[in-house]
């Protein structure tokens, strides 16, 4: 077994919507999304399971209109007014999309950066150092 040095953090998730949609930026409760069309990951993805769990806790079942595997594609579909999506809050704005942080506890995913020591390639080492030193917006390191 290789020794692994993990770094764990949490990435907060929130809904994305098209700016012209009636959901106001101040509407930050998940229950406010009941009745919206959702753009979500396939059912085998952790974030999809969490989305369904979070919506059930808020008292509704999300209406999944579109399944996508990439967050960038989901953001593009939101910008085209095809639905809303629960995604990790991005480090930078995406044109045509408004990010709305959710109020309440538990709307976060654990993310980890695990490396084997000491056999990192120079590129992998630079990436690790970048993430550790600068962090990622919305990522809190534990």
Coordinates of C-alpha atoms in Angstrom, one line a residue, residues 5-61:
X5 CA -1.4 12.3 2.3
X6 CA -5.0 13.5 1.9
X7 CA -6.2 17.1 2.2
X8 CA -9.9 17.3 2.7
X9 CA -12.2 20.3 2.4
X10 CA -15.9 21.1 1.8
X11 CA -17.3 22.8 -1.3
X12 CA -20.6 24.6 -0.8
X13 CA -23.3 24.0 -3.4
X14 CA -26.1 26.4 -4.5
X15 CA -28.6 26.7 -7.3
X16 CA -27.9 28.3 -10.6
X17 CA -30.5 30.1 -12.6
X18 CA -30.9 32.1 -15.7
X19 CA -31.0 35.9 -14.8
X20 CA -34.5 36.4 -16.3
X21 CA -36.0 33.6 -14.3
X22 CA -38.5 34.7 -11.6
X23 CA -36.5 33.1 -8.8
X24 CA -35.1 36.2 -7.0
X25 CA -31.4 36.2 -5.9
X26 CA -32.7 36.5 -2.3
X27 CA -34.7 33.3 -2.6
X28 CA -32.1 31.1 -1.0
X29 CA -34.1 28.2 0.4
X30 CA -34.1 24.9 -1.5
X31 CA -37.9 24.7 -1.1
X32 CA -38.2 27.8 -3.4
X33 CA -37.1 25.6 -6.3
X34 CA -40.0 23.2 -6.0
X35 CA -41.7 23.0 -9.4
X36 CA -38.6 24.1 -11.3
X37 CA -37.0 21.9 -14.1
X38 CA -33.7 20.6 -12.8
X39 CA -30.5 20.0 -14.8
X40 CA -28.6 17.3 -12.9
X41 CA -25.9 14.7 -13.1
X42 CA -26.8 11.1 -13.9
X43 CA -28.2 9.1 -11.0
X44 CA -24.9 7.3 -10.4
X45 CA -23.2 10.6 -9.4
X46 CA -22.8 11.6 -5.8
X47 CA -24.1 15.1 -6.4
X48 CA -27.3 13.7 -8.0
X49 CA -27.9 11.6 -5.0
X50 CA -27.3 14.6 -2.7
X51 CA -29.6 16.8 -4.8
X52 CA -32.4 14.2 -4.5
X53 CA -31.8 13.9 -0.7
X54 CA -31.6 17.6 -0.2
X55 CA -34.8 18.2 -2.2
X56 CA -36.6 15.4 -0.3
X57 CA -35.6 17.0 3.0
X58 CA -37.0 20.3 1.7
X59 CA -40.3 18.4 1.0
X60 CA -40.3 17.8 -2.8
X61 CA -38.9 15.5 -5.5

